[in-house]
Amino acid sequence: MADAAQTGNSGNSSILRINKLTKKFGDVAAVDSVSIDIRKGEIFALLGASGCGKSTLLRMLAGFETPTSGAIVLEGEDITRMPPYQRPINMMFQSYALFPHLTVTQNIAFGLERDGMPSDQIDARVNAMLDLTQLKAFAKRKPHQLSGGQQQRVALARSLAKRPRLLLLDEPLGALDKKLREQTQIELVNIISEVGVTCVMVTHDQEEAMTMADRVAVMQSGRFLQVGAPREIYETPQTVYVADFIGNVNLFKGSLTVDEPDYVMIDSPEGKIYVSHGITGTQGMAVQVAIRPEKICLQRTAPTPAERESAREDGYNCVRGIVKNVSYLGSYTTYHVKLDTGMTLKVMNSNDARHDENRLDWDDTVYAWWDGSDVVVLTQ
Amino acid sequence: MSNRRKPIVSTGDRLLGAFGARTVIGIPYVWLLLLFLVPFIIVMKISISESDGIHFKDMFTISDGTLTWNVKWGNYAFLASDALYVKTYLSSLYYAAITTLICLFIGYPFAYFMARSPAAWRPALLMMVMLPFWTSLLLRVFAWKGLLANNGVINDILLGLGIVSEPIKMMNTSFSLVIGMVYAYLPFMILPLYANLVKLDIRLLEAASDLGARPLTAFWKITVPLSKAGIVAGSMLVFIPCVGEFVIPELLGGPSTLMIGRVLWDEFFSNNDWAMASAVAVVMVLLIIIPLAIFNKYQTENAAREKGRA
Ligand SMILES: Nc1ncnc2c1ncn2[C@@H]1O[C@H](COP(=O)(O)OP(=O)(O)OP(=O)(O)O)[C@@H](O)[C@H]1O
Ligand SMILES: [Mg+2]
């Protein structure tokens, strides 16, 4: 009890505290000692490859899986062993799990009826939910008479109807096609923020996590590798796995040759790299350097020192190669540039000009260069 | 309408395909026509025919240019007026209903836990449900005599243990009749229920639980409504044959357990009154067809729902 009160006090904006939560199936830990504080009102995304334990963690929050060890504390109350039907938490299921024999209205009212709410209040609440999710016209239909997008909104309405203190979303848009998914992402975020509910969502789609979430946790083998705002995770990944998992990245392997407090230099087979910030490392240490494709410039002639003042010294942050692939993707074009060492550099440049006289083509020899501040050095 | 090209199939294949499909659908219909509808019409005709004691008169006779219409509804009138027949019908329906209910109460939990058991066990459990079919029904029903008789196994044990001082009369009562029918028809309840329950999506129960439904509420609000088709199918499969059941009432029933199957037998073979027996049979078929029609309605509704879901 004292423990619960204490955890409730620390961090006044925290609504849910997960403490060293572990779930083992046999000998394998599907979730391995995860600790995190979820802040009130935020959308927190669990992101990771298939089988990394996202669903298992979410199902423990809902109460469908019993943790092997650890604690779940919601607003100061330990709910680790509380059955799902008593938790003030609602979940939107992966393929919605709408009750096929009930109408949209009855589906939404199901949870309210379980609370013994008077029927006039239920009607009012269901109507509010139908308005919120724009389902008025479909109130009397059965789930199988609805499109995928409409079913998704019913599932959302049903999970919001009871005003849960925490909303869990398992792959909320996984069953929708790409076009509808992008539109629904925004819609979903709008509804969630209108209601003001705290959300934990699971997704394996990094774009979805980036678009919707306030914070993202990248998971691997049941552990959190990195937790942070989408931008932070994208711009400053802490591990090779995270850098590689979130978006596209070019990785250079090398060793630290100069280690100064405000800059470092790295030697890699592809060339010398200058980084305009310090890192925690020792000279001679093996590192990887990550550069995002859109941070690289391509041109036919070697860049002049004036063009790239931040590179500081000539010969740094510039490699030469041959264009091996050009994919025009509308607003931007991606290039695959083959370097002398055999490495393929991915570059992504936006298409600002309609008619680019200087357009690069297959088998052109090009110089690729980047700014020393756009580089992330990864030591693990 | 659509100008999409048909898959290229040789004429021979197509002919065979169409012919094959028609045959497959047609054979059962021909079967039903010849072996159900035609005999039924004959039975119906017999039930309303005038008889001179040996032959049945034709329905229409033309003599002296006048058409005579020889129909008598007397048998039906007699059926309706004789309290014994009415009572027997009601009692048949009653025993069939009791049997169906007991089968449902035993069969539902059985099918439920079978469907929830580890997938590796299910074939073995299913096998056990069907195992009784490996011996003749007659034999199995007869075996109950050995169990329930006054000097049968159960009474012997009860007497031996001193629980009762004289044998309990169980044979040839409604008790033995219902036990026999429940025993014989239970698999017909379990199998459709199992087939239905095993398809139930566990996540629906999780969703119910998530929304605040305790396990029992989830069962009543989700599992039971969604297994309605299985309940209806199982109940029909038990109820319909039970109404007209002859063997089990004959072997296990008593003088007080009136069943229409036995009346039918008596009319045909003891009284030799074919017209009366036919009338009894026709009414029985009608009594059965009504629940069958309800069953059919459910099936079509269900098929429509399945289709909508796909
Ligand atoms: N009931 C279970 N019994 C045994 N192992 C399980 C069970 N549920 C999950 N696992 C294992 O735990 C690990 C994590 O599973 P989980 O479903 O949480 O993955 P996930 O991140 O949700 O993956 P996906 O993106 O494919 O849904 C997997 O290796 C899985 O095989
Ligand atoms: Mg999952």
XYZ file of C-alpha atoms and ligand atoms in Angstrom, chain A residues 23-26 28-31 48-59 65 94 170-171 202-204 219 222, ligand 1:
60
model
C 5.814 -12.488 -18.975
C 7.324 -15.860 -19.688
C 5.852 -18.522 -21.944
C 7.742 -21.576 -20.826
C 10.992 -17.681 -23.233
C 10.328 -14.191 -21.938
C 7.836 -12.572 -24.324
C 8.058 -9.399 -22.218
C 8.591 -3.423 -33.014
C 8.961 -6.318 -35.366
C 6.616 -9.284 -35.290
C 6.984 -11.428 -32.193
C 8.783 -8.811 -30.083
C 6.116 -8.924 -27.374
C 3.948 -5.884 -28.112
C 0.654 -7.723 -27.957
C 1.680 -9.618 -24.856
C 2.488 -6.369 -23.038
C -0.806 -4.819 -24.112
C -2.743 -7.933 -23.106
C -2.416 -12.347 -19.539
C -6.922 -5.940 -33.603
C -3.975 -3.225 -30.794
C -2.977 -2.548 -34.402
C 0.562 -1.334 -30.614
C 1.765 -1.134 -34.158
C 4.424 -2.602 -36.346
C 10.782 -3.047 -28.664
C 10.524 -8.272 -25.073
N 0.000 -17.942 -25.571
C 1.302 -18.040 -25.916
N 1.988 -19.175 -25.677
C 3.282 -19.278 -26.001
N 3.992 -18.305 -26.578
C 3.375 -17.150 -26.849
C 1.998 -16.962 -26.544
N 1.635 -15.708 -26.925
C 2.749 -15.162 -27.447
N 3.797 -16.009 -27.402
C 5.168 -15.720 -27.865
O 5.595 -14.518 -27.266
C 6.292 -13.733 -28.208
C 5.669 -12.376 -28.310
O 4.394 -12.486 -28.889
P 3.472 -11.249 -29.176
O 2.170 -11.761 -29.656
O 3.446 -10.367 -27.994
O 4.233 -10.549 -30.368
P 3.861 -9.212 -31.156
O 4.932 -8.245 -30.914
O 2.495 -8.793 -30.831
O 3.936 -9.704 -32.656
P 2.977 -9.348 -33.892
O 3.422 -8.036 -34.430
O 3.276 -10.453 -34.852
O 1.589 -9.366 -33.394
C 6.308 -14.508 -29.490
O 7.558 -15.136 -29.619
C 5.203 -15.513 -29.350
O 5.527 -16.684 -30.014
